[in-house]
Amino acid sequence: MHIRTALLMLPLLALFPANHATPVRAQGAVGLDADAVSAKRKINLAGRQRMLTQFMAKATCYVSLGVDEKAQISEVYSTHDLFEQTLGDLAKGSTELKLLPEKDPDVLAAIDNVRKDWVLYSRAVMQGDLKTIIAQNVVVLGASNDAVTVLQKKHGAGGKVSPEIAAAINISGRQRMLSQKASKEHCLMAAGQDVEANRANLKGTIALFEASLRALRDGDKSMGLAPAPAKEILDLIKEGEEEWLKFREILDRAVKGAKPSLEEAATAARLNTTVLEIMNDIVELYETRGG
């Protein structure tokens, strides 16, 4: 059985366990000191927080539609706990994750801002309050994105990690989030929630995902990205493009005006996880590279 097929038969959060940031296929970094390892991992995990905000909203929406309800509820709770634990680890450090305690006041302030916004969102997620989740998920997403930006600036431009690698970890990490944001917006359209606003949002999410994937492949000075530095990364980007096209076929029908059916929502729920896992592999490869 193909490794990805086997992985996807497990609960999705098995791909992102709190005590293991790097999958086996991406391990093996050499020549990195503790500061560099911690800096790269912090950019990765702070970026993963963005994805988790959207994952929780997406999964709650699927629950409201009755799409794979039991599994989605389990993943909502697991994702909630992972977000909360990671929030603490980013500030206090973690021996298991090789994270050093954060000392930079700007980074700590950014993490604290996420924590403040997380309080209301956390309560809504645990209660399954879709109305509040819809309103609050973008607030926590924005604060989480600010935290990644500060980490990239401090640890990338600050010299612990090369600016190009720091940018690549950030942007490839953002792709994880966009896969979940697209699925969330598609699901909310199926649920009849702010349909036209979500249609417009979905169109923008698709455009940013595709522009970022091209930039990761070819480089983009405006994003601070050099061309993909290794064949293994290029191969994953190609694989990601192929899986994204399958997912996009479902999304495009909604963007062009159709209300997603329950069957299409269920298909999107399946396809988005494959894209997510490939994007995560790309992030992890960048994290374990030298520089």
PDB file of C-alpha atoms in Angstrom:
ATOM      1  CA  MET A   1       0.000   0.000   0.000  1.00  0.00           C
ATOM      2  CA  HIS A   2       1.292   3.485  -0.854  1.00  0.00           C
ATOM      3  CA  ILE A   3       2.465   5.324   2.270  1.00  0.00           C
ATOM      4  CA  ARG A   4       0.108   8.250   1.669  1.00  0.00           C
ATOM      5  CA  THR A   5      -2.901   5.935   1.276  1.00  0.00           C
ATOM      6  CA  ALA A   6      -1.983   4.226   4.525  1.00  0.00           C
ATOM      7  CA  LEU A   7      -1.610   7.545   6.311  1.00  0.00           C
ATOM      8  CA  LEU A   8      -4.959   8.810   5.116  1.00  0.00           C
ATOM      9  CA  MET A   9      -6.671   5.761   6.570  1.00  0.00           C
ATOM     10  CA  LEU A  10      -5.646   7.059  10.003  1.00  0.00           C
ATOM     11  CA  PRO A  11      -7.255  10.050  11.731  1.00  0.00           C
ATOM     12  CA  LEU A  12      -5.877  13.149  10.031  1.00  0.00           C
ATOM     13  CA  LEU A  13      -4.362  14.533  13.205  1.00  0.00           C
ATOM     14  CA  ALA A  14      -1.985  11.566  13.264  1.00  0.00           C
ATOM     15  CA  LEU A  15      -0.135  13.559  10.590  1.00  0.00           C
ATOM     16  CA  PHE A  16       0.370  16.417  13.037  1.00  0.00           C
ATOM     17  CA  PRO A  17       1.015  14.911  16.480  1.00  0.00           C
ATOM     18  CA  ALA A  18       1.947  17.436  19.134  1.00  0.00           C
ATOM     19  CA  ASN A  19       5.204  15.680  20.028  1.00  0.00           C
ATOM     20  CA  HIS A  20       6.489  14.991  16.513  1.00  0.00           C
ATOM     21  CA  ALA A  21       6.762  17.869  14.057  1.00  0.00           C
ATOM     22  CA  THR A  22       8.648  16.120  11.279  1.00  0.00           C
ATOM     23  CA  PRO A  23       7.484  13.025   9.356  1.00  0.00           C
ATOM     24  CA  VAL A  24       9.948  10.223   8.658  1.00  0.00           C
ATOM     25  CA  ARG A  25      10.404  11.070   4.983  1.00  0.00           C
ATOM     26  CA  ALA A  26      11.580  14.592   5.886  1.00  0.00           C
ATOM     27  CA  GLN A  27      14.015  13.791   8.678  1.00  0.00           C
ATOM     28  CA  GLY A  28      17.771  13.932   8.432  1.00  0.00           C
ATOM     29  CA  ALA A  29      18.878  17.566   8.723  1.00  0.00           C
ATOM     30  CA  VAL A  30      22.567  17.877   9.472  1.00  0.00           C
ATOM     31  CA  GLY A  31      24.817  20.692  10.605  1.00  0.00           C
ATOM     32  CA  LEU A  32      22.139  22.785  12.279  1.00  0.00           C
ATOM     33  CA  ASP A  33      22.682  24.242  15.731  1.00  0.00           C
ATOM     34  CA  ALA A  34      19.947  24.308  18.366  1.00  0.00           C
ATOM     35  CA  ASP A  35      18.993  27.927  17.605  1.00  0.00           C
ATOM     36  CA  ALA A  36      18.511  27.207  13.896  1.00  0.00           C
ATOM     37  CA  VAL A  37      16.547  24.000  14.534  1.00  0.00           C
ATOM     38  CA  SER A  38      14.284  25.815  17.002  1.00  0.00           C
ATOM     39  CA  ALA A  39      13.817  28.823  14.718  1.00  0.00           C
ATOM     40  CA  LYS A  40      12.798  26.744  11.703  1.00  0.00           C
ATOM     41  CA  ARG A  41      10.460  24.601  13.735  1.00  0.00           C
ATOM     42  CA  LYS A  42       8.821  27.649  15.302  1.00  0.00           C
ATOM     43  CA  ILE A  43       8.082  29.150  11.886  1.00  0.00           C
ATOM     44  CA  ASN A  44       6.675  25.785  10.794  1.00  0.00           C
ATOM     45  CA  LEU A  45       4.514  25.235  13.882  1.00  0.00           C
ATOM     46  CA  ALA A  46       3.310  28.835  14.062  1.00  0.00           C
ATOM     47  CA  GLY A  47       2.340  28.437  10.414  1.00  0.00           C
ATOM     48  CA  ARG A  48       0.559  25.211  11.225  1.00  0.00           C
ATOM     49  CA  GLN A  49      -1.558  27.144  13.727  1.00  0.00           C
ATOM     50  CA  ARG A  50      -3.047  29.080  10.793  1.00  0.00           C
ATOM     51  CA  MET A  51      -4.083  25.798   9.211  1.00  0.00           C
ATOM     52  CA  LEU A  52      -5.614  24.518  12.448  1.00  0.00           C
ATOM     53  CA  THR A  53      -7.883  27.580  12.721  1.00  0.00           C
ATOM     54  CA  GLN A  54      -9.353  26.711   9.343  1.00  0.00           C
ATOM     55  CA  PHE A  55      -9.398  22.971   9.978  1.00  0.00           C
ATOM     56  CA  MET A  56     -11.587  23.460  13.059  1.00  0.00           C
ATOM     57  CA  ALA A  57     -14.019  25.681  11.177  1.00  0.00           C
ATOM     58  CA  LYS A  58     -14.124  23.316   8.201  1.00  0.00           C
ATOM     59  CA  ALA A  59     -14.689  20.216  10.303  1.00  0.00           C
ATOM     60  CA  THR A  60     -17.462  21.886  12.331  1.00  0.00           C
ATOM     61  CA  CYS A  61     -19.151  22.878   9.088  1.00  0.00           C
ATOM     62  CA  TYR A  62     -19.001  19.278   7.846  1.00  0.00           C
ATOM     63  CA  VAL A  63     -20.540  18.149  11.134  1.00  0.00           C
ATOM     64  CA  SER A  64     -23.421  20.570  10.539  1.00  0.00           C
ATOM     65  CA  LEU A  65     -23.993  18.928   7.152  1.00  0.00           C
ATOM     66  CA  GLY A  66     -23.728  15.399   8.545  1.00  0.00           C
ATOM     67  CA  VAL A  67     -20.647  14.639   6.441  1.00  0.00           C
ATOM     68  CA  ASP A  68     -18.607  11.894   8.142  1.00  0.00           C
ATOM     69  CA  GLU A  69     -19.899  13.305  11.399  1.00  0.00           C
ATOM     70  CA  LYS A  70     -18.222  10.983  13.917  1.00  0.00           C
ATOM     71  CA  ALA A  71     -14.742  11.383  12.444  1.00  0.00           C
ATOM     72  CA  GLN A  72     -15.146  15.134  12.006  1.00  0.00           C
ATOM     73  CA  ILE A  73     -16.176  15.634  15.645  1.00  0.00           C
ATOM     74  CA  SER A  74     -13.147  13.645  16.805  1.00  0.00           C
ATOM     75  CA  GLU A  75     -10.849  15.728  14.623  1.00  0.00           C
ATOM     76  CA  VAL A  76     -12.356  18.996  15.887  1.00  0.00           C
ATOM     77  CA  TYR A  77     -11.443  18.076  19.465  1.00  0.00           C
ATOM     78  CA  SER A  78      -7.991  16.770  18.531  1.00  0.00           C
ATOM     79  CA  THR A  79      -7.240  19.887  16.501  1.00  0.00           C
ATOM     80  CA  HIS A  80      -8.438  22.127  19.315  1.00  0.00           C
ATOM     81  CA  ASP A  81      -6.080  20.447  21.795  1.00  0.00           C
ATOM     82  CA  LEU A  82      -3.167  20.534  19.349  1.00  0.00           C
ATOM     83  CA  PHE A  83      -3.643  24.263  18.740  1.00  0.00           C
ATOM     84  CA  GLU A  84      -3.719  24.990  22.472  1.00  0.00           C
ATOM     85  CA  GLN A  85      -0.658  22.892  23.257  1.00  0.00           C
ATOM     86  CA  THR A  86       1.332  24.370  20.373  1.00  0.00           C
ATOM     87  CA  LEU A  87       0.478  27.883  21.522  1.00  0.00           C
ATOM     88  CA  GLY A  88       2.167  27.127  24.843  1.00  0.00           C
ATOM     89  CA  ASP A  89       5.121  25.319  23.252  1.00  0.00           C
ATOM     90  CA  LEU A  90       5.915  28.268  20.961  1.00  0.00           C
ATOM     91  CA  ALA A  91       6.332  30.546  23.967  1.00  0.00           C
ATOM     92  CA  LYS A  92       7.714  28.236  26.655  1.00  0.00           C
ATOM     93  CA  GLY A  93       9.685  25.846  24.477  1.00  0.00           C
ATOM     94  CA  SER A  94       9.537  22.056  24.270  1.00  0.00           C
ATOM     95  CA  THR A  95      12.303  19.502  24.747  1.00  0.00           C
ATOM     96  CA  GLU A  96      10.431  16.934  22.646  1.00  0.00           C
ATOM     97  CA  LEU A  97       9.994  19.367  19.782  1.00  0.00           C
ATOM     98  CA  LYS A  98      13.489  20.868  20.157  1.00  0.00           C
ATOM     99  CA  LEU A  99      11.946  24.286  20.694  1.00  0.00           C
ATOM    100  CA  LEU A 100      13.897  26.759  22.787  1.00  0.00           C
ATOM    101  CA  PRO A 101      11.967  29.091  25.110  1.00  0.00           C
ATOM    102  CA  GLU A 102      11.087  32.279  23.236  1.00  0.00           C
ATOM    103  CA  LYS A 103      12.858  35.403  24.486  1.00  0.00           C
ATOM    104  CA  ASP A 104      12.085  37.994  21.830  1.00  0.00           C
ATOM    105  CA  PRO A 105       9.468  40.435  23.199  1.00  0.00           C
ATOM    106  CA  ASP A 106       7.871  41.050  19.803  1.00  0.00           C
ATOM    107  CA  VAL A 107       7.375  37.327  19.204  1.00  0.00           C
ATOM    108  CA  LEU A 108       5.993  36.830  22.708  1.00  0.00           C
ATOM    109  CA  ALA A 109       3.594  39.739  22.192  1.00  0.00           C
ATOM    110  CA  ALA A 110       2.389  38.219  18.909  1.00  0.00           C
ATOM    111  CA  ILE A 111       1.810  34.845  20.568  1.00  0.00           C
ATOM    112  CA  ASP A 112      -0.063  36.569  23.397  1.00  0.00           C
ATOM    113  CA  ASN A 113      -2.311  38.297  20.854  1.00  0.00           C
ATOM    114  CA  VAL A 114      -3.219  34.899  19.417  1.00  0.00           C
ATOM    115  CA  ARG A 115      -3.963  33.616  22.911  1.00  0.00           C
ATOM    116  CA  LYS A 116      -6.345  36.513  23.605  1.00  0.00           C
ATOM    117  CA  ASP A 117      -8.337  35.880  20.418  1.00  0.00           C
ATOM    118  CA  TRP A 118      -8.210  32.114  20.982  1.00  0.00           C
ATOM    119  CA  VAL A 119     -10.282  32.291  24.195  1.00  0.00           C
ATOM    120  CA  LEU A 120     -13.593  32.991  22.434  1.00  0.00           C
ATOM    121  CA  TYR A 121     -12.823  30.731  19.486  1.00  0.00           C
ATOM    122  CA  SER A 122     -11.820  27.862  21.760  1.00  0.00           C
ATOM    123  CA  ARG A 123     -15.120  28.055  23.612  1.00  0.00           C
ATOM    124  CA  ALA A 124     -17.097  28.151  20.362  1.00  0.00           C
ATOM    125  CA  VAL A 125     -15.211  25.158  18.945  1.00  0.00           C
ATOM    126  CA  MET A 126     -15.783  23.058  22.050  1.00  0.00           C
ATOM    127  CA  GLN A 127     -19.501  23.952  22.011  1.00  0.00           C
ATOM    128  CA  GLY A 128     -19.914  23.407  18.264  1.00  0.00           C
ATOM    129  CA  ASP A 129     -21.198  26.984  17.933  1.00  0.00           C
ATOM    130  CA  LEU A 130     -20.954  27.373  14.153  1.00  0.00           C
ATOM    131  CA  LYS A 131     -22.199  30.965  14.122  1.00  0.00           C
ATOM    132  CA  THR A 132     -19.414  32.138  16.444  1.00  0.00           C
ATOM    133  CA  ILE A 133     -16.873  29.916  14.706  1.00  0.00           C
ATOM    134  CA  ILE A 134     -17.723  31.551  11.377  1.00  0.00           C
ATOM    135  CA  ALA A 135     -17.213  35.006  12.880  1.00  0.00           C
ATOM    136  CA  GLN A 136     -14.143  34.229  14.963  1.00  0.00           C
ATOM    137  CA  ASN A 137     -12.043  31.861  12.832  1.00  0.00           C
ATOM    138  CA  VAL A 138     -10.743  34.644  10.607  1.00  0.00           C
ATOM    139  CA  VAL A 139      -9.814  36.717  13.668  1.00  0.00           C
ATOM    140  CA  VAL A 140      -7.646  33.940  15.113  1.00  0.00           C
ATOM    141  CA  LEU A 141      -6.286  33.236  11.627  1.00  0.00           C
ATOM    142  CA  GLY A 142      -5.204  36.868  11.285  1.00  0.00           C
ATOM    143  CA  ALA A 143      -3.483  36.898  14.667  1.00  0.00           C
ATOM    144  CA  SER A 144      -1.794  33.570  13.905  1.00  0.00           C
ATOM    145  CA  ASN A 145      -0.562  34.885  10.564  1.00  0.00           C
ATOM    146  CA  ASP A 146       0.874  37.951  12.302  1.00  0.00           C
ATOM    147  CA  ALA A 147       2.790  35.648  14.648  1.00  0.00           C
ATOM    148  CA  VAL A 148       4.320  33.752  11.704  1.00  0.00           C
ATOM    149  CA  THR A 149       5.320  37.018  10.054  1.00  0.00           C
ATOM    150  CA  VAL A 150       7.064  38.218  13.206  1.00  0.00           C
ATOM    151  CA  LEU A 151       8.847  34.867  13.618  1.00  0.00           C
ATOM    152  CA  GLN A 152       9.998  34.917  10.000  1.00  0.00           C
ATOM    153  CA  LYS A 153      11.329  38.455  10.424  1.00  0.00           C
ATOM    154  CA  LYS A 154      13.079  37.787  13.729  1.00  0.00           C
ATOM    155  CA  HIS A 155      14.509  34.359  12.996  1.00  0.00           C
ATOM    156  CA  GLY A 156      14.956  34.703   9.223  1.00  0.00           C
ATOM    157  CA  ALA A 157      16.176  38.240   8.664  1.00  0.00           C
ATOM    158  CA  GLY A 158      17.642  38.042  12.178  1.00  0.00           C
ATOM    159  CA  GLY A 159      20.264  35.581  10.994  1.00  0.00           C
ATOM    160  CA  LYS A 160      19.355  32.247  12.628  1.00  0.00           C
ATOM    161  CA  VAL A 161      17.895  30.955   9.350  1.00  0.00           C
ATOM    162  CA  SER A 162      18.518  32.122   5.787  1.00  0.00           C
ATOM    163  CA  PRO A 163      15.779  34.528   4.644  1.00  0.00           C
ATOM    164  CA  GLU A 164      14.943  32.323   1.643  1.00  0.00           C
ATOM    165  CA  ILE A 165      14.400  29.207   3.761  1.00  0.00           C
ATOM    166  CA  ALA A 166      12.400  31.156   6.358  1.00  0.00           C
ATOM    167  CA  ALA A 167      10.167  32.519   3.580  1.00  0.00           C
ATOM    168  CA  ALA A 168       9.777  29.051   2.046  1.00  0.00           C
ATOM    169  CA  ILE A 169       8.708  27.544   5.381  1.00  0.00           C
ATOM    170  CA  ASN A 170       6.192  30.367   5.840  1.00  0.00           C
ATOM    171  CA  ILE A 171       4.721  30.280   2.328  1.00  0.00           C
ATOM    172  CA  SER A 172       4.621  26.491   1.989  1.00  0.00           C
ATOM    173  CA  GLY A 173       3.100  26.392   5.468  1.00  0.00           C
ATOM    174  CA  ARG A 174       0.464  28.860   4.338  1.00  0.00           C
ATOM    175  CA  GLN A 175      -0.495  26.417   1.586  1.00  0.00           C
ATOM    176  CA  ARG A 176      -1.666  24.000   4.289  1.00  0.00           C
ATOM    177  CA  MET A 177      -3.960  26.688   5.615  1.00  0.00           C
ATOM    178  CA  LEU A 178      -5.282  27.625   2.169  1.00  0.00           C
ATOM    179  CA  SER A 179      -6.254  24.007   1.458  1.00  0.00           C
ATOM    180  CA  GLN A 180      -8.393  24.049   4.591  1.00  0.00           C
ATOM    181  CA  LYS A 181      -9.720  27.561   4.033  1.00  0.00           C
ATOM    182  CA  ALA A 182     -10.894  26.574   0.560  1.00  0.00           C
ATOM    183  CA  SER A 183     -12.638  23.505   1.955  1.00  0.00           C
ATOM    184  CA  LYS A 184     -14.247  25.590   4.694  1.00  0.00           C
ATOM    185  CA  GLU A 185     -15.565  28.168   2.231  1.00  0.00           C
ATOM    186  CA  HIS A 186     -16.920  25.452  -0.056  1.00  0.00           C
ATOM    187  CA  CYS A 187     -18.616  23.741   2.910  1.00  0.00           C
ATOM    188  CA  LEU A 188     -20.160  26.989   4.147  1.00  0.00           C
ATOM    189  CA  MET A 189     -21.646  27.529   0.690  1.00  0.00           C
ATOM    190  CA  ALA A 190     -23.136  24.030   0.849  1.00  0.00           C
ATOM    191  CA  ALA A 191     -24.548  24.934   4.271  1.00  0.00           C
ATOM    192  CA  GLY A 192     -26.127  28.128   2.895  1.00  0.00           C
ATOM    193  CA  GLN A 193     -23.936  30.396   5.033  1.00  0.00           C
ATOM    194  CA  ASP A 194     -23.102  33.782   3.445  1.00  0.00           C
ATOM    195  CA  VAL A 195     -23.009  32.094   0.054  1.00  0.00           C
ATOM    196  CA  GLU A 196     -21.927  35.029  -2.115  1.00  0.00           C
ATOM    197  CA  ALA A 197     -19.287  36.226   0.341  1.00  0.00           C
ATOM    198  CA  ASN A 198     -17.860  32.713   0.580  1.00  0.00           C
ATOM    199  CA  ARG A 199     -17.945  32.355  -3.205  1.00  0.00           C
ATOM    200  CA  ALA A 200     -15.811  35.494  -3.509  1.00  0.00           C
ATOM    201  CA  ASN A 201     -13.524  34.339  -0.701  1.00  0.00           C
ATOM    202  CA  LEU A 202     -13.100  30.932  -2.329  1.00  0.00           C
ATOM    203  CA  LYS A 203     -12.115  32.515  -5.625  1.00  0.00           C
ATOM    204  CA  GLY A 204      -9.405  34.515  -3.846  1.00  0.00           C
ATOM    205  CA  THR A 205      -8.206  31.497  -1.869  1.00  0.00           C
ATOM    206  CA  ILE A 206      -7.800  29.458  -5.058  1.00  0.00           C
ATOM    207  CA  ALA A 207      -5.857  32.266  -6.740  1.00  0.00           C
ATOM    208  CA  LEU A 208      -3.469  32.685  -3.795  1.00  0.00           C
ATOM    209  CA  PHE A 209      -2.885  28.937  -3.474  1.00  0.00           C
ATOM    210  CA  GLU A 210      -1.982  28.602  -7.150  1.00  0.00           C
ATOM    211  CA  ALA A 211       0.206  31.723  -7.232  1.00  0.00           C
ATOM    212  CA  SER A 212       2.066  30.497  -4.156  1.00  0.00           C
ATOM    213  CA  LEU A 213       2.573  27.014  -5.579  1.00  0.00           C
ATOM    214  CA  ARG A 214       4.097  28.523  -8.735  1.00  0.00           C
ATOM    215  CA  ALA A 215       6.289  30.762  -6.590  1.00  0.00           C
ATOM    216  CA  LEU A 216       7.551  27.826  -4.559  1.00  0.00           C
ATOM    217  CA  ARG A 217       8.449  26.039  -7.772  1.00  0.00           C
ATOM    218  CA  ASP A 218       9.960  28.900  -9.778  1.00  0.00           C
ATOM    219  CA  GLY A 219      10.862  31.498  -7.148  1.00  0.00           C
ATOM    220  CA  ASP A 220       9.278  34.901  -6.570  1.00  0.00           C
ATOM    221  CA  LYS A 221      11.204  37.955  -5.377  1.00  0.00           C
ATOM    222  CA  SER A 222       8.063  39.632  -4.040  1.00  0.00           C
ATOM    223  CA  MET A 223       7.553  36.662  -1.684  1.00  0.00           C
ATOM    224  CA  GLY A 224      11.254  36.333  -0.900  1.00  0.00           C
ATOM    225  CA  LEU A 225      11.344  32.890  -2.510  1.00  0.00           C
ATOM    226  CA  ALA A 226      14.178  31.274  -4.442  1.00  0.00           C
ATOM    227  CA  PRO A 227      13.343  28.471  -6.912  1.00  0.00           C
ATOM    228  CA  ALA A 228      12.779  25.076  -5.315  1.00  0.00           C
ATOM    229  CA  PRO A 229      16.264  23.949  -4.229  1.00  0.00           C
ATOM    230  CA  ALA A 230      15.920  20.168  -4.518  1.00  0.00           C
ATOM    231  CA  LYS A 231      14.390  17.569  -6.814  1.00  0.00           C
ATOM    232  CA  GLU A 232      12.517  16.031  -3.888  1.00  0.00           C
ATOM    233  CA  ILE A 233      10.743  19.325  -3.293  1.00  0.00           C
ATOM    234  CA  LEU A 234      10.033  19.771  -7.008  1.00  0.00           C
ATOM    235  CA  ASP A 235       8.560  16.276  -7.155  1.00  0.00           C
ATOM    236  CA  LEU A 236       6.265  17.038  -4.234  1.00  0.00           C
ATOM    237  CA  ILE A 237       5.173  20.317  -5.823  1.00  0.00           C
ATOM    238  CA  LYS A 238       4.298  18.433  -9.017  1.00  0.00           C
ATOM    239  CA  GLU A 239       2.367  15.860  -7.007  1.00  0.00           C
ATOM    240  CA  GLY A 240       0.620  18.675  -5.162  1.00  0.00           C
ATOM    241  CA  GLU A 241      -0.368  20.294  -8.458  1.00  0.00           C
ATOM    242  CA  GLU A 242      -1.914  17.038  -9.663  1.00  0.00           C
ATOM    243  CA  GLU A 243      -3.922  16.480  -6.480  1.00  0.00           C
ATOM    244  CA  TRP A 244      -4.921  20.145  -6.333  1.00  0.00           C
ATOM    245  CA  LEU A 245      -6.448  19.922  -9.816  1.00  0.00           C
ATOM    246  CA  LYS A 246      -8.760  17.141  -8.613  1.00  0.00           C
ATOM    247  CA  PHE A 247      -9.804  19.267  -5.637  1.00  0.00           C
ATOM    248  CA  ARG A 248     -10.130  22.399  -7.759  1.00  0.00           C
ATOM    249  CA  GLU A 249     -12.579  20.690 -10.119  1.00  0.00           C
ATOM    250  CA  ILE A 250     -15.072  20.526  -7.227  1.00  0.00           C
ATOM    251  CA  LEU A 251     -14.283  24.062  -6.060  1.00  0.00           C
ATOM    252  CA  ASP A 252     -14.651  25.566  -9.539  1.00  0.00           C
ATOM    253  CA  ARG A 253     -18.278  24.535  -9.834  1.00  0.00           C
ATOM    254  CA  ALA A 254     -19.051  26.526  -6.708  1.00  0.00           C
ATOM    255  CA  VAL A 255     -17.011  29.529  -7.850  1.00  0.00           C
ATOM    256  CA  LYS A 256     -18.930  29.540 -11.154  1.00  0.00           C
ATOM    257  CA  GLY A 257     -22.278  29.790  -9.412  1.00  0.00           C
ATOM    258  CA  ALA A 258     -23.511  26.333  -8.404  1.00  0.00           C
ATOM    259  CA  LYS A 259     -24.472  25.612  -4.820  1.00  0.00           C
ATOM    260  CA  PRO A 260     -22.368  22.648  -3.654  1.00  0.00           C
ATOM    261  CA  SER A 261     -24.371  19.488  -3.108  1.00  0.00           C
ATOM    262  CA  LEU A 262     -23.900  17.257  -0.091  1.00  0.00           C
ATOM    263  CA  GLU A 263     -22.160  14.764  -2.358  1.00  0.00           C
ATOM    264  CA  GLU A 264     -19.740  17.430  -3.568  1.00  0.00           C
ATOM    265  CA  ALA A 265     -19.103  18.534   0.020  1.00  0.00           C
ATOM    266  CA  ALA A 266     -18.256  14.947   0.946  1.00  0.00           C
ATOM    267  CA  THR A 267     -15.900  14.688  -2.037  1.00  0.00           C
ATOM    268  CA  ALA A 268     -14.192  17.949  -1.065  1.00  0.00           C
ATOM    269  CA  ALA A 269     -13.838  16.656   2.499  1.00  0.00           C
ATOM    270  CA  ARG A 270     -11.886  13.705   1.133  1.00  0.00           C
ATOM    271  CA  LEU A 271      -9.782  15.506  -1.471  1.00  0.00           C
ATOM    272  CA  ASN A 272      -8.631  18.397   0.699  1.00  0.00           C
ATOM    273  CA  THR A 273      -6.827  16.073   3.111  1.00  0.00           C
ATOM    274  CA  THR A 274      -4.593  14.734   0.355  1.00  0.00           C
ATOM    275  CA  VAL A 275      -3.574  18.251  -0.673  1.00  0.00           C
ATOM    276  CA  LEU A 276      -2.982  19.160   2.962  1.00  0.00           C
ATOM    277  CA  GLU A 277      -0.692  16.200   3.551  1.00  0.00           C
ATOM    278  CA  ILE A 278       1.427  16.923   0.465  1.00  0.00           C
ATOM    279  CA  MET A 279       1.772  20.581   1.424  1.00  0.00           C
ATOM    280  CA  ASN A 280       2.829  19.527   4.911  1.00  0.00           C
ATOM    281  CA  ASP A 281       5.534  17.289   3.449  1.00  0.00           C
ATOM    282  CA  ILE A 282       6.894  20.270   1.490  1.00  0.00           C
ATOM    283  CA  VAL A 283       7.079  22.392   4.653  1.00  0.00           C
ATOM    284  CA  GLU A 284       8.881  19.659   6.532  1.00  0.00           C
ATOM    285  CA  LEU A 285      11.477  19.254   3.789  1.00  0.00           C
ATOM    286  CA  TYR A 286      12.225  22.972   3.929  1.00  0.00           C
ATOM    287  CA  GLU A 287      12.452  22.816   7.721  1.00  0.00           C
ATOM    288  CA  THR A 288      15.068  20.068   7.640  1.00  0.00           C
ATOM    289  CA  ARG A 289      17.250  21.725   5.012  1.00  0.00           C
ATOM    290  CA  GLY A 290      20.449  23.444   6.074  1.00  0.00           C
ATOM    291  CA  GLY A 291      20.750  27.222   5.933  1.00  0.00           C
TER     292      GLY A 291
END
